[in-house]
Amino acid sequence: MANAKPAASKPATPPPVIDRAKLAELRWLVEEFNYEYAAVLDHCEIERWPEFFTEDGVYRLIARDNADANLPLSLMSCEGMGMLKDRAYAIAHTEMFAPRYIQHFISNIRVRDFQDPYITAEANYQVLETLIDEPTRLLQSGKYRDVFLMRGESLLIKERRCIYDTVLVPTCVVYPV
Amino acid sequence: MANAKPAASKPATPPPVIDRAKLAELRWLVEEFNYEYAAVLDHCEIERWPEFFTEDGVYRLIARDNADANLPLSLMSCEGMGMLKDRAYAIAHTEMFAPRYIQHFISNIRVRDFQDPYITAEANYQVLETLIDEPTRLLQSGKYRDVFLMRGESLLIKERRCIYDTVLVPTCVVYPV
Amino acid sequence: MANAKPAASKPATPPPVIDRAKLAELRWLVEEFNYEYAAVLDHCEIERWPEFFTEDGVYRLIARDNADANLPLSLMSCEGMGMLKDRAYAIAHTEMFAPRYIQHFISNIRVRDFQDPYITAEANYQVLETLIDEPTRLLQSGKYRDVFLMRGESLLIKERRCIYDTVLVPTCVVYPV
C-alpha cells in the first residue's frame, strides 16, 4: 500500500524503444480490441468471451496486494481454452445471481513492449454495476496487464492479468472483468 | 438483464469492413466531437447544445430495458432543431434546480459503420454530479448510439440515443447527457 | 455553478487552427504523457513526480468555484522545481496517512492550441481511492488545464492546473492528482 513502499528512485516503467508510428498503430489495435471485449461482456454475451483468447490463453484476477508481493494467489484463474469455455458455460447457465447491468470503462491504454508477434500492454478499467432499482455503483477498479498475440491486424489474449484495487466487493464478482 | 437473456451465439457486433486508416481517422473525428460536446455541457453552455445536431437531428434518452426490448418509450425525446432549441431554452431559463457541477467521461469510443456521409458510432459515458458541500457522485452511466453526418471534417449528430443503465437517479436529470 | 451562470452565446472554446494530422500527433503525445504521469503516481513513485515538470514548472490544485471566478486561491500550489521536490519529499516521508491505493482515469484529452514549443491541452480526470477493507470510492473528479513544453517528442509540464469539482473530499488529498 502507499506508505508501506518507499518510492523507487529508478523508473519502474522505462519507455519502450519502438518508433512512434508503430506504437500508435499498436495502441490503436489494443484500444479496438479492448472496446470490443468490453462491449461483448457488457452485452452479456459471456459465451463469446473465450473467443478473445489464444488456445493456451491465460486469464487471472489478482488482488493488488498479491500482485505487488508477487504472490501467485488468484481470485479466479483460467489456463487454456478448456477452462475458459468451462467458466463461460458455467456463468451462462447459472441463474443464482440477481439480474444486473455491467459496464466497462477502459482508459489509460498503453503499449509497453513489442516482440513480434507479442504486444505487452496495460490499461485501467472500471466496472460499473447496476441492479434493478438501485443506483449504479463501482463494482471494481483495476489494471489490465496483457500480452497479446498479433496475427495480421487481429489480436488475441495470450495472458490477461486483471489486478484489482477493490478488495471489498459489494456482493460477488460473477462476470469476468 | 444479465441472467434473463441467454448469451447469443452469433456476434452482436460484426466488425466493420472499412480499412484501418480510414477507421482511425473517423474515430479521431468522433472523439474530438464527443469531447467538445462534453466540454460545452460541462461548461453549462446549454444554449449551444443544439449546435451539435443537424436540422432534423434526433436526441433520445432511453432506459436500457426499453432499448433492449425495442420499446419506443424515451425519458426524453427531441426530434428536430425546434424541439432541441426549445429544450435548451427551457433549461437555461429554469431556476428550479439546485446548483451543481456536472462532468462527462466518455470512453470506449468506436466507429461501427461508415456509409458516406454517415458514420455510425458508439461510446460509453459516465456523468458525474457534484452538489455544493457534497461528495461527487455518479449520476448516470450509459452508452451513446450515434449516427453522425460528416461534412468535410466536421460532424453533426443526426441521431443520438443515450441508453442508460442507471434507472434510479439521485434526484432528476436536468441536463442532456 | 450551473444555474448561477447564464449560458454564453459565444463559444468558450474556439477550435484550434492547427491541421488535423498535427493535432492528432500532438494529442497522441499528450495522451502518452498523461498515462505515464498517472502510472507513476498510481505506483506510489511520488519522488518521480517532479520529473514531469520543467525547472520553472507550476502545479496548482484549484477548486472550480475559484477557477471560474478567476480567484487566485489554490488548495495546493508549487512553483518551480524546488517546491515540487520539497512537496514530493514531504509526501514520501510522511507516515501519517492510512495506506491506500489510488488510480487515475484520464479521458476527454484534447489539444487546444500549439505555439511551438508550447502545447495547450486539457483533460478530465477521476481519482479513485481504495482503503483496506473498504469499497473503492471516487476521491476527486476534475479537469487538467495544461501547458506543455515540447522538446523533440518528449513533453514536460510548464503549468498544470487541476480544477476540481469535488470540494468535499472524504478525508484529505495526500497525493498530487
Short mmCIF file of C-alpha atoms in Angstrom, two decimals:
data_model
loop_
_atom_site.label_atom_id
_atom_site.label_comp_id
_atom_site.label_asym_id
_atom_site.label_seq_id
_atom_site.Cartn_x
_atom_site.Cartn_y
_atom_site.Cartn_z
CA MET A 1 0.00 0.00 0.00
CA ALA A 2 1.01 3.60 -0.47
CA ASN A 3 3.03 4.39 2.63
CA ALA A 4 4.39 0.89 3.12
CA LYS A 5 6.51 1.05 -0.02
CA PRO A 6 9.27 3.64 -0.36
CA ALA A 7 9.26 5.47 -3.66
CA ALA A 8 11.61 3.82 -6.13
CA SER A 9 14.38 6.03 -7.45
CA LYS A 10 14.59 4.11 -10.73
CA PRO A 11 11.82 4.29 -13.30
CA ALA A 12 9.52 1.30 -12.88
CA THR A 13 8.28 1.73 -16.41
CA PRO A 14 11.09 2.55 -18.88
CA PRO A 15 9.75 3.85 -22.18
CA PRO A 16 9.59 1.23 -24.94
CA VAL A 17 12.08 1.53 -27.79
CA ILE A 18 9.54 1.14 -30.59
CA ASP A 19 9.17 4.05 -33.00
CA ARG A 20 6.25 6.38 -32.51
CA ALA A 21 4.26 5.50 -35.64
CA LYS A 22 4.42 1.78 -34.85
CA LEU A 23 3.50 2.43 -31.24
CA ALA A 24 0.49 4.50 -32.30
CA GLU A 25 -0.65 1.73 -34.65
CA LEU A 26 -0.26 -0.95 -31.96
CA ARG A 27 -2.08 1.13 -29.36
CA TRP A 28 -4.92 1.63 -31.80
CA LEU A 29 -5.23 -2.15 -32.26
CA VAL A 30 -5.22 -2.70 -28.50
CA GLU A 31 -7.86 0.01 -28.00
CA GLU A 32 -10.17 -1.52 -30.60
CA PHE A 33 -9.63 -4.95 -29.08
CA ASN A 34 -10.38 -3.79 -25.55
CA TYR A 35 -13.51 -1.87 -26.57
CA GLU A 36 -14.84 -4.93 -28.39
CA TYR A 37 -14.02 -7.13 -25.39
CA ALA A 38 -15.90 -4.72 -23.13
CA ALA A 39 -18.87 -4.48 -25.49
CA VAL A 40 -19.27 -8.26 -25.63
CA LEU A 41 -19.18 -8.62 -21.84
CA ASP A 42 -21.46 -5.62 -21.27
CA HIS A 43 -23.87 -7.20 -23.76
CA CYS A 44 -23.96 -10.35 -21.62
CA GLU A 45 -22.55 -12.42 -24.48
CA ILE A 46 -20.49 -14.37 -21.99
CA GLU A 47 -20.20 -17.43 -24.23
CA ARG A 48 -18.19 -15.34 -26.70
CA TRP A 49 -15.66 -14.40 -24.01
CA PRO A 50 -13.23 -17.30 -24.76
CA GLU A 51 -13.04 -16.16 -28.42
CA PHE A 52 -10.78 -13.32 -27.25
CA PHE A 53 -8.06 -15.74 -26.12
CA THR A 54 -5.47 -17.93 -27.76
CA GLU A 55 -5.77 -21.72 -27.32
CA ASP A 56 -3.28 -21.53 -24.45
CA GLY A 57 -4.61 -18.17 -23.23
CA VAL A 58 -4.48 -17.34 -19.54
CA TYR A 59 -6.88 -15.17 -17.55
CA ARG A 60 -6.21 -14.23 -13.95
CA LEU A 61 -7.98 -11.98 -11.50
CA ILE A 62 -5.48 -10.95 -8.81
CA ALA A 63 -5.76 -8.63 -5.80
CA ARG A 64 -3.23 -5.81 -5.97
CA ASP A 65 -1.67 -6.81 -2.66
CA ASN A 66 -0.83 -10.22 -4.05
CA ALA A 67 0.35 -8.86 -7.38
CA ASP A 68 2.67 -6.35 -5.67
CA ALA A 69 4.10 -9.09 -3.48
CA ASN A 70 4.46 -11.49 -6.43
CA LEU A 71 2.19 -13.96 -4.67
CA PRO A 72 0.60 -16.50 -7.00
CA LEU A 73 -2.88 -16.44 -5.42
CA SER A 74 -5.69 -15.51 -7.81
CA LEU A 75 -9.37 -14.96 -7.10
CA MET A 76 -10.05 -16.56 -10.46
CA SER A 77 -7.68 -18.29 -12.83
CA CYS A 78 -8.33 -19.91 -16.22
CA GLU A 79 -5.48 -21.53 -18.11
CA GLY A 80 -6.22 -22.56 -21.66
CA MET A 81 -9.33 -22.73 -23.81
CA GLY A 82 -10.88 -25.64 -21.91
CA MET A 83 -11.01 -23.75 -18.63
CA LEU A 84 -12.11 -20.52 -20.28
CA LYS A 85 -15.02 -22.23 -22.04
CA ASP A 86 -15.94 -24.11 -18.89
CA ARG A 87 -16.07 -20.89 -16.94
CA ALA A 88 -18.12 -19.11 -19.62
CA TYR A 89 -20.56 -22.01 -19.81
CA ALA A 90 -21.00 -22.08 -16.05
CA ILE A 91 -21.82 -18.38 -15.92
CA ALA A 92 -24.18 -18.53 -18.90
CA HIS A 93 -26.18 -21.34 -17.31
CA THR A 94 -26.23 -20.10 -13.74
CA GLU A 95 -29.37 -18.43 -12.51
CA MET A 96 -28.22 -17.89 -8.96
CA PHE A 97 -27.33 -14.23 -9.22
CA ALA A 98 -29.58 -11.22 -9.37
CA PRO A 99 -30.15 -9.54 -12.72
CA ARG A 100 -27.76 -6.66 -13.25
CA TYR A 101 -26.20 -4.49 -15.91
CA ILE A 102 -22.47 -4.12 -16.09
CA GLN A 103 -20.41 -1.59 -17.99
CA HIS A 104 -16.65 -1.44 -18.55
CA PHE A 105 -14.77 1.86 -18.79
CA ILE A 106 -11.29 1.24 -20.13
CA SER A 107 -8.80 4.09 -20.22
CA ASN A 108 -5.09 4.92 -19.97
CA ILE A 109 -4.33 2.24 -22.57
CA ARG A 110 -0.62 1.92 -23.31
CA VAL A 111 1.65 -0.37 -25.27
CA ARG A 112 4.70 -1.21 -23.20
CA ASP A 113 6.62 -3.54 -25.46
CA PHE A 114 6.52 -5.32 -28.81
CA GLN A 115 8.43 -8.51 -29.52
CA ASP A 116 6.83 -9.59 -32.77
CA PRO A 117 4.22 -11.18 -32.64
CA TYR A 118 3.68 -10.31 -28.95
CA ILE A 119 2.41 -6.97 -27.68
CA THR A 120 2.72 -6.16 -23.99
CA ALA A 121 0.12 -3.61 -22.97
CA GLU A 122 -1.71 -2.21 -19.99
CA ALA A 123 -4.88 -0.27 -19.22
CA ASN A 124 -7.02 0.93 -16.33
CA TYR A 125 -10.54 -0.39 -16.00
CA GLN A 126 -13.63 0.41 -14.02
CA VAL A 127 -16.56 -1.96 -13.92
CA LEU A 128 -19.87 -0.31 -13.02
CA GLU A 129 -22.79 -2.40 -11.91
CA THR A 130 -26.50 -1.55 -11.83
CA LEU A 131 -29.03 -3.72 -10.06
CA ILE A 132 -32.76 -3.17 -10.54
CA ASP A 133 -33.99 -0.10 -8.70
CA GLU A 134 -30.59 0.71 -7.30
CA PRO A 135 -28.15 3.45 -8.21
CA THR A 136 -25.19 2.45 -10.37
CA ARG A 137 -22.15 1.65 -8.28
CA LEU A 138 -18.49 0.99 -8.86
CA LEU A 139 -18.03 -2.77 -8.67
CA GLN A 140 -14.31 -2.90 -9.26
CA SER A 141 -11.42 -0.79 -10.44
CA GLY A 142 -8.10 -2.18 -11.52
CA LYS A 143 -5.48 -2.58 -14.21
CA TYR A 144 -5.09 -4.95 -17.11
CA ARG A 145 -1.61 -6.34 -17.64
CA ASP A 146 -1.76 -8.01 -21.01
CA VAL A 147 0.22 -9.96 -23.54
CA PHE A 148 -1.45 -10.11 -26.95
CA LEU A 149 -0.64 -12.35 -29.87
CA MET A 150 -0.87 -10.34 -33.10
CA ARG A 151 -1.79 -12.08 -36.36
CA GLY A 152 -2.02 -9.56 -39.16
CA GLU A 153 -4.21 -6.89 -37.62
CA SER A 154 -6.16 -9.10 -35.26
CA LEU A 155 -5.22 -9.68 -31.66
CA LEU A 156 -5.84 -12.47 -29.20
CA ILE A 157 -5.07 -12.51 -25.47
CA LYS A 158 -2.18 -14.76 -24.55
CA GLU A 159 -2.31 -13.54 -20.97
CA ARG A 160 -4.59 -11.09 -19.20
CA ARG A 161 -3.95 -10.34 -15.58
CA CYS A 162 -6.66 -8.18 -14.01
CA ILE A 163 -5.11 -6.61 -10.94
CA TYR A 164 -7.86 -5.10 -8.85
CA ASP A 165 -7.72 -2.47 -6.14
CA THR A 166 -11.24 -3.16 -4.92
CA VAL A 167 -10.85 -5.99 -2.44
CA LEU A 168 -14.21 -5.42 -0.81
CA VAL A 169 -16.83 -6.02 -3.47
CA PRO A 170 -20.50 -5.23 -2.83
CA THR A 171 -21.67 -8.80 -3.39
CA CYS A 172 -19.73 -11.05 -5.70
CA VAL A 173 -17.84 -10.93 -8.94
CA VAL A 174 -19.92 -13.00 -11.29
CA TYR A 175 -18.58 -11.91 -14.64
CA PRO A 176 -15.07 -11.74 -15.94
CA VAL A 177 -13.75 -8.18 -15.89
CA MET B 1 -30.87 -8.01 -17.61
CA ALA B 2 -27.91 -10.32 -17.41
CA ASN B 3 -29.35 -13.66 -16.48
CA ALA B 4 -32.66 -13.09 -18.20
CA LYS B 5 -31.07 -13.12 -21.63
CA PRO B 6 -29.15 -16.17 -22.83
CA ALA B 7 -25.84 -15.36 -24.40
CA ALA B 8 -26.17 -15.03 -28.15
CA SER B 9 -24.03 -17.41 -30.16
CA LYS B 10 -23.82 -15.02 -33.11
CA PRO B 11 -21.74 -11.83 -32.87
CA ALA B 12 -23.99 -8.89 -32.00
CA THR B 13 -21.39 -6.52 -33.29
CA PRO B 14 -19.77 -7.72 -36.53
CA PRO B 15 -16.57 -5.83 -37.31
CA PRO B 16 -16.97 -3.03 -39.85
CA VAL B 17 -15.48 -3.52 -43.31
CA ILE B 18 -13.77 -0.13 -43.52
CA ASP B 19 -9.97 -0.10 -43.84
CA ARG B 20 -7.94 0.60 -40.75
CA ALA B 21 -6.52 4.01 -41.71
CA LYS B 22 -9.99 5.33 -42.55
CA LEU B 23 -11.42 3.86 -39.38
CA ALA B 24 -8.68 5.51 -37.31
CA GLU B 25 -9.38 8.86 -38.96
CA LEU B 26 -13.13 8.57 -38.40
CA ARG B 27 -12.71 7.53 -34.77
CA TRP B 28 -10.47 10.52 -34.25
CA LEU B 29 -13.19 12.84 -35.58
CA VAL B 30 -15.82 11.23 -33.36
CA GLU B 31 -13.54 11.52 -30.32
CA GLU B 32 -12.90 15.23 -30.93
CA PHE B 33 -16.62 15.77 -31.46
CA ASN B 34 -17.62 13.97 -28.27
CA TYR B 35 -15.02 15.76 -26.14
CA GLU B 36 -16.21 19.13 -27.44
CA TYR B 37 -19.84 18.13 -26.81
CA ALA B 38 -18.93 17.16 -23.25
CA ALA B 39 -16.93 20.34 -22.66
CA VAL B 40 -19.82 22.55 -23.74
CA LEU B 41 -22.31 20.76 -21.49
CA ASP B 42 -19.89 20.63 -18.55
CA HIS B 43 -19.35 24.37 -19.04
CA CYS B 44 -23.10 24.94 -18.65
CA GLU B 45 -23.33 26.38 -22.16
CA ILE B 46 -26.64 24.63 -22.63
CA GLU B 47 -27.84 27.03 -25.31
CA ARG B 48 -25.03 25.80 -27.57
CA TRP B 49 -26.22 22.21 -27.25
CA PRO B 50 -28.49 22.28 -30.37
CA GLU B 51 -25.48 23.39 -32.50
CA PHE B 52 -24.21 19.82 -32.32
CA PHE B 53 -27.21 18.48 -34.26
CA THR B 54 -28.42 18.54 -37.86
CA GLU B 55 -31.66 20.40 -38.63
CA ASP B 56 -33.55 17.11 -38.43
CA GLY B 57 -31.35 15.80 -35.59
CA VAL B 58 -32.85 13.44 -33.03
CA TYR B 59 -31.89 13.10 -29.36
CA ARG B 60 -33.32 10.36 -27.19
CA LEU B 61 -32.68 9.28 -23.63
CA ILE B 62 -33.78 5.66 -23.25
CA ALA B 63 -33.62 3.21 -20.34
CA ARG B 64 -31.67 0.10 -21.24
CA ASP B 65 -34.59 -2.17 -20.50
CA ASN B 66 -36.65 -0.40 -23.12
CA ALA B 67 -33.81 -0.24 -25.62
CA ASP B 68 -33.13 -3.98 -25.28
CA ALA B 69 -36.82 -4.76 -25.74
CA ASN B 70 -37.10 -2.35 -28.71
CA LEU B 71 -39.77 -0.41 -26.84
CA PRO B 72 -40.21 3.14 -28.10
CA LEU B 73 -40.54 4.83 -24.69
CA SER B 74 -37.98 7.56 -24.01
CA LEU B 75 -37.39 9.55 -20.84
CA MET B 76 -36.64 12.49 -23.08
CA SER B 77 -37.01 12.85 -26.83
CA CYS B 78 -36.25 15.79 -29.11
CA GLU B 79 -36.89 15.50 -32.85
CA GLY B 80 -35.55 18.32 -34.95
CA MET B 81 -33.97 21.68 -34.26
CA GLY B 82 -37.15 23.29 -32.95
CA MET B 83 -37.55 20.80 -30.12
CA LEU B 84 -33.81 20.82 -29.34
CA LYS B 85 -33.76 24.62 -29.05
CA ASP B 86 -36.92 24.64 -27.04
CA ARG B 87 -35.45 22.16 -24.60
CA ALA B 88 -32.17 24.07 -24.31
CA TYR B 89 -34.02 27.35 -23.75
CA ALA B 90 -36.18 25.82 -21.05
CA ILE B 91 -33.17 24.50 -19.15
CA ALA B 92 -31.21 27.76 -19.49
CA HIS B 93 -34.09 29.76 -18.05
CA THR B 94 -35.15 27.40 -15.30
CA GLU B 95 -34.04 28.23 -11.79
CA MET B 96 -35.85 25.39 -10.10
CA PHE B 97 -32.89 23.07 -9.65
CA ALA B 98 -30.04 23.25 -7.17
CA PRO B 99 -26.66 24.49 -8.38
CA ARG B 100 -24.40 21.63 -9.40
CA TYR B 101 -21.36 20.80 -11.45
CA ILE B 102 -21.54 18.03 -14.00
CA GLN B 103 -18.73 16.27 -15.78
CA HIS B 104 -18.83 13.78 -18.66
CA PHE B 105 -16.33 10.95 -19.00
CA ILE B 106 -16.58 9.42 -22.46
CA SER B 107 -14.61 6.30 -23.27
CA ASN B 108 -14.65 3.11 -25.37
CA ILE B 109 -15.42 5.19 -28.48
CA ARG B 110 -15.81 3.06 -31.62
CA VAL B 111 -16.84 3.56 -35.21
CA ARG B 112 -19.18 0.78 -36.25
CA ASP B 113 -20.01 1.70 -39.82
CA PHE B 114 -19.49 4.33 -42.48
CA GLN B 115 -21.93 4.88 -45.34
CA ASP B 116 -20.65 8.18 -46.70
CA PRO B 117 -21.60 10.76 -45.36
CA TYR B 118 -22.99 8.86 -42.33
CA ILE B 119 -20.85 7.49 -39.50
CA THR B 120 -22.37 5.03 -37.08
CA ALA B 121 -20.54 5.12 -33.77
CA GLU B 122 -20.86 4.23 -30.11
CA ALA B 123 -19.28 5.14 -26.79
CA ASN B 124 -19.66 4.65 -23.05
CA TYR B 125 -20.39 7.64 -20.86
CA GLN B 126 -20.43 8.46 -17.17
CA VAL B 127 -21.95 11.67 -15.91
CA LEU B 128 -20.65 12.76 -12.52
CA GLU B 129 -22.53 15.33 -10.48
CA THR B 130 -21.33 17.49 -7.62
CA LEU B 131 -23.71 19.50 -5.45
CA ILE B 132 -22.42 22.14 -3.04
CA ASP B 133 -20.81 20.60 0.01
CA GLU B 134 -21.50 17.06 -1.13
CA PRO B 135 -19.15 14.42 -2.47
CA THR B 136 -19.16 13.87 -6.23
CA ARG B 137 -21.46 11.06 -7.25
CA LEU B 138 -22.22 9.06 -10.34
CA LEU B 139 -25.41 10.50 -11.80
CA GLN B 140 -25.73 8.21 -14.77
CA SER B 141 -23.80 5.69 -16.80
CA GLY B 142 -24.79 4.56 -20.25
CA LYS B 143 -23.93 4.23 -23.90
CA TYR B 144 -24.22 6.56 -26.86
CA ARG B 145 -25.55 5.02 -30.05
CA ASP B 146 -24.93 7.65 -32.69
CA VAL B 147 -25.32 8.46 -36.33
CA PHE B 148 -23.21 11.44 -37.43
CA LEU B 149 -23.44 13.42 -40.64
CA MET B 150 -19.92 14.20 -41.89
CA ARG B 151 -19.29 17.36 -43.94
CA GLY B 152 -15.60 17.68 -44.73
CA GLU B 153 -14.05 17.14 -41.35
CA SER B 154 -16.88 18.43 -39.22
CA LEU B 155 -19.58 16.24 -37.75
CA LEU B 156 -23.15 16.83 -36.67
CA ILE B 157 -25.44 14.44 -34.82
CA LYS B 158 -28.21 13.03 -36.96
CA GLU B 159 -29.29 10.73 -34.17
CA ARG B 160 -28.01 10.28 -30.63
CA ARG B 161 -29.60 7.63 -28.47
CA CYS B 162 -28.37 7.72 -24.87
CA ILE B 163 -29.12 4.31 -23.42
CA TYR B 164 -28.71 4.50 -19.68
CA ASP B 165 -28.19 1.73 -17.14
CA THR B 166 -28.91 3.97 -14.17
CA VAL B 167 -32.68 3.84 -13.78
CA LEU B 168 -32.68 5.14 -10.24
CA VAL B 169 -31.20 8.64 -10.38
CA PRO B 170 -30.40 10.54 -7.18
CA THR B 171 -32.73 13.43 -7.94
CA CYS B 172 -33.51 14.30 -11.51
CA VAL B 173 -31.84 14.51 -14.89
CA VAL B 174 -31.84 18.19 -15.65
CA TYR B 175 -29.21 18.38 -18.37
CA PRO B 176 -28.84 16.43 -21.55
CA VAL B 177 -26.22 13.71 -21.24
CA MET C 1 -22.49 26.67 -10.56
CA ALA C 2 -24.94 25.58 -13.24
CA ASN C 3 -27.94 27.82 -12.77
CA ALA C 4 -25.99 30.79 -11.44
CA LYS C 5 -24.29 31.40 -14.77
CA PRO C 6 -26.34 32.16 -17.87
CA ALA C 7 -25.33 30.15 -20.92
CA ALA C 8 -22.84 32.07 -23.04
CA SER C 9 -23.89 32.65 -26.64
CA LYS C 10 -20.31 32.75 -27.89
CA PRO C 11 -18.19 29.59 -28.00
CA ALA C 12 -15.97 29.45 -24.92
CA THR C 13 -13.68 27.05 -26.70
CA PRO C 14 -12.99 28.06 -30.32
CA PRO C 15 -11.45 25.22 -32.32
CA PRO C 16 -7.67 25.45 -32.74
CA VAL C 17 -6.32 26.36 -36.16
CA ILE C 18 -3.76 23.54 -36.34
CA ASP C 19 -4.13 21.00 -39.14
CA ARG C 20 -5.65 17.66 -38.30
CA ALA C 21 -2.58 15.44 -38.73
CA LYS C 22 -0.52 17.69 -36.45
CA LEU C 23 -3.32 17.85 -33.91
CA ALA C 24 -3.60 14.06 -33.90
CA GLU C 25 0.15 13.72 -33.36
CA LEU C 26 0.15 16.25 -30.52
CA ARG C 27 -2.85 14.65 -28.83
CA TRP C 28 -1.10 11.31 -29.01
CA LEU C 29 1.95 12.77 -27.23
CA VAL C 30 -0.24 14.32 -24.54
CA GLU C 31 -2.11 11.03 -24.04
CA GLU C 32 1.11 9.05 -23.62
CA PHE C 33 2.43 11.71 -21.23
CA ASN C 34 -0.72 11.72 -19.10
CA TYR C 35 -0.90 7.92 -18.91
CA GLU C 36 2.73 7.74 -17.79
CA TYR C 37 2.11 10.52 -15.24
CA ALA C 38 -0.87 8.57 -13.89
CA ALA C 39 1.04 5.28 -13.81
CA VAL C 40 3.88 6.78 -11.77
CA LEU C 41 1.50 8.32 -9.21
CA ASP C 42 -0.66 5.20 -9.03
CA HIS C 43 2.53 3.20 -8.45
CA CYS C 44 3.32 5.41 -5.43
CA GLU C 45 6.55 6.61 -7.07
CA ILE C 46 5.91 10.07 -5.69
CA GLU C 47 9.59 11.06 -5.77
CA ARG C 48 9.47 10.79 -9.57
CA TRP C 49 6.59 13.28 -9.76
CA PRO C 50 8.81 16.39 -10.21
CA GLU C 51 10.46 14.75 -13.26
CA PHE C 52 7.31 15.54 -15.23
CA PHE C 53 7.83 19.30 -14.86
CA THR C 54 10.15 21.92 -16.35
CA GLU C 55 12.57 23.71 -13.99
CA ASP C 56 10.10 26.58 -13.68
CA GLY C 57 7.08 24.25 -13.80
CA VAL C 58 3.92 25.20 -11.91
CA TYR C 59 1.38 22.87 -10.32
CA ARG C 60 -1.85 24.15 -8.85
CA LEU C 61 -4.88 22.45 -7.37
CA ILE C 62 -7.83 24.84 -7.59
CA ALA C 63 -11.49 24.50 -6.63
CA ARG C 64 -13.76 25.06 -9.61
CA ASP C 65 -15.57 27.92 -7.89
CA ASN C 66 -12.32 29.82 -7.57
CA ALA C 67 -11.17 28.97 -11.09
CA ASP C 68 -14.48 30.14 -12.59
CA ALA C 69 -14.28 33.39 -10.62
CA ASN C 70 -10.60 33.89 -11.54
CA LEU C 71 -9.71 33.91 -7.86
CA PRO C 72 -6.06 33.09 -7.16
CA LEU C 73 -6.66 30.83 -4.17
CA SER C 74 -5.23 27.30 -4.56
CA LEU C 75 -5.56 24.32 -2.23
CA MET C 76 -2.03 23.43 -3.22
CA SER C 77 0.49 25.37 -5.26
CA CYS C 78 4.07 24.52 -6.25
CA GLU C 79 6.08 26.98 -8.32
CA GLY C 80 9.38 25.69 -9.65
CA MET C 81 11.42 22.55 -9.15
CA GLY C 82 12.43 23.39 -5.58
CA MET C 83 8.86 23.47 -4.33
CA LEU C 84 7.86 20.41 -6.38
CA LYS C 85 10.73 18.34 -4.95
CA ASP C 86 10.04 19.60 -1.47
CA ARG C 87 6.42 18.55 -1.74
CA ALA C 88 7.32 15.12 -3.15
CA TYR C 89 9.87 14.54 -0.40
CA ALA C 90 7.40 15.50 2.29
CA ILE C 91 4.80 13.05 1.00
CA ALA C 92 7.30 10.22 0.53
CA HIS C 93 8.50 10.55 4.12
CA THR C 94 5.17 11.08 5.82
CA GLU C 95 3.64 8.14 7.58
CA MET C 96 0.64 9.96 8.94
CA PHE C 97 -1.89 8.79 6.45
CA ALA C 98 -3.61 5.41 6.17
CA PRO C 99 -2.42 3.01 3.47
CA ARG C 100 -4.46 3.34 0.32
CA TYR C 101 -4.41 2.63 -3.37
CA ILE C 102 -5.12 5.38 -5.84
CA GLN C 103 -5.94 5.13 -9.50
CA HIS C 104 -6.24 7.88 -12.14
CA PHE C 105 -8.69 7.67 -15.01
CA ILE C 106 -7.87 10.33 -17.59
CA SER C 107 -10.21 10.87 -20.52
CA ASN C 108 -11.54 13.52 -22.92
CA ILE C 109 -7.96 14.59 -23.70
CA ARG C 110 -7.80 17.47 -26.17
CA VAL C 111 -5.15 19.75 -27.60
CA ARG C 112 -6.44 23.32 -27.62
CA ASP C 113 -3.50 25.25 -29.02
CA PHE C 114 0.07 24.90 -30.25
CA GLN C 115 2.54 27.79 -30.22
CA ASP C 116 5.80 25.93 -30.87
CA PRO C 117 7.21 24.69 -28.47
CA TYR C 118 4.15 25.08 -26.21
CA ILE C 119 1.09 22.83 -26.31
CA THR C 120 -2.06 23.92 -24.51
CA ALA C 121 -4.19 20.92 -23.62
CA GLU C 122 -6.96 19.75 -21.34
CA ALA C 123 -8.39 16.52 -19.97
CA ASN C 124 -10.89 15.18 -17.47
CA TYR C 125 -9.65 13.13 -14.55
CA GLN C 126 -11.11 10.91 -11.86
CA VAL C 127 -9.05 9.76 -8.93
CA LEU C 128 -10.34 6.61 -7.26
CA GLU C 129 -9.18 5.66 -3.80
CA THR C 130 -9.27 2.30 -2.04
CA LEU C 131 -8.56 1.93 1.66
CA ILE C 132 -8.06 -1.50 3.20
CA ASP C 133 -11.31 -3.39 3.57
CA GLU C 134 -13.38 -0.59 2.12
CA PRO C 135 -15.06 -0.29 -1.24
CA THR C 136 -13.31 1.85 -3.85
CA ARG C 137 -14.63 5.40 -3.87
CA LEU C 138 -14.32 8.47 -6.02
CA LEU C 139 -11.85 10.76 -4.29
CA GLN C 140 -11.92 13.61 -6.77
CA SER C 141 -13.05 14.50 -10.25
CA GLY C 142 -11.81 17.48 -12.17
CA LYS C 143 -10.08 18.86 -15.24
CA TYR C 144 -6.46 19.37 -16.15
CA ARG C 145 -5.65 22.67 -17.82
CA ASP C 146 -2.11 22.25 -19.08
CA VAL C 147 0.72 23.95 -20.89
CA PHE C 148 3.41 21.52 -22.03
CA LEU C 149 6.89 22.31 -23.29
CA MET C 150 7.71 20.04 -26.24
CA ARG C 151 11.31 19.05 -26.94
CA GLY C 152 11.50 16.68 -29.87
CA GLU C 153 8.87 14.12 -28.93
CA SER C 154 9.10 14.45 -25.18
CA LEU C 155 6.90 16.71 -23.11
CA LEU C 156 7.28 18.43 -19.77
CA ILE C 157 4.65 20.31 -17.79
CA LYS C 158 5.17 24.06 -17.76
CA GLU C 159 1.87 24.57 -15.99
CA ARG C 160 -0.74 22.13 -14.73
CA ARG C 161 -3.86 23.48 -13.14
CA CYS C 162 -6.06 20.77 -11.63
CA ILE C 163 -9.51 22.26 -11.35
CA TYR C 164 -11.60 20.02 -9.15
CA ASP C 165 -15.35 19.74 -8.80
CA THR C 166 -15.18 17.68 -5.63
CA VAL C 167 -14.92 20.24 -2.84
CA LEU C 168 -15.94 17.81 -0.12
CA VAL C 169 -13.30 15.10 -0.04
CA PRO C 170 -13.75 12.00 2.15
CA THR C 171 -10.63 12.62 4.23
CA CYS C 172 -7.76 14.52 2.73
CA VAL C 173 -5.88 14.88 -0.52
CA VAL C 174 -2.49 13.42 0.21
CA TYR C 175 -1.17 12.84 -3.27
CA PRO C 176 -0.92 15.14 -6.22
CA VAL C 177 -3.69 14.46 -8.73
#
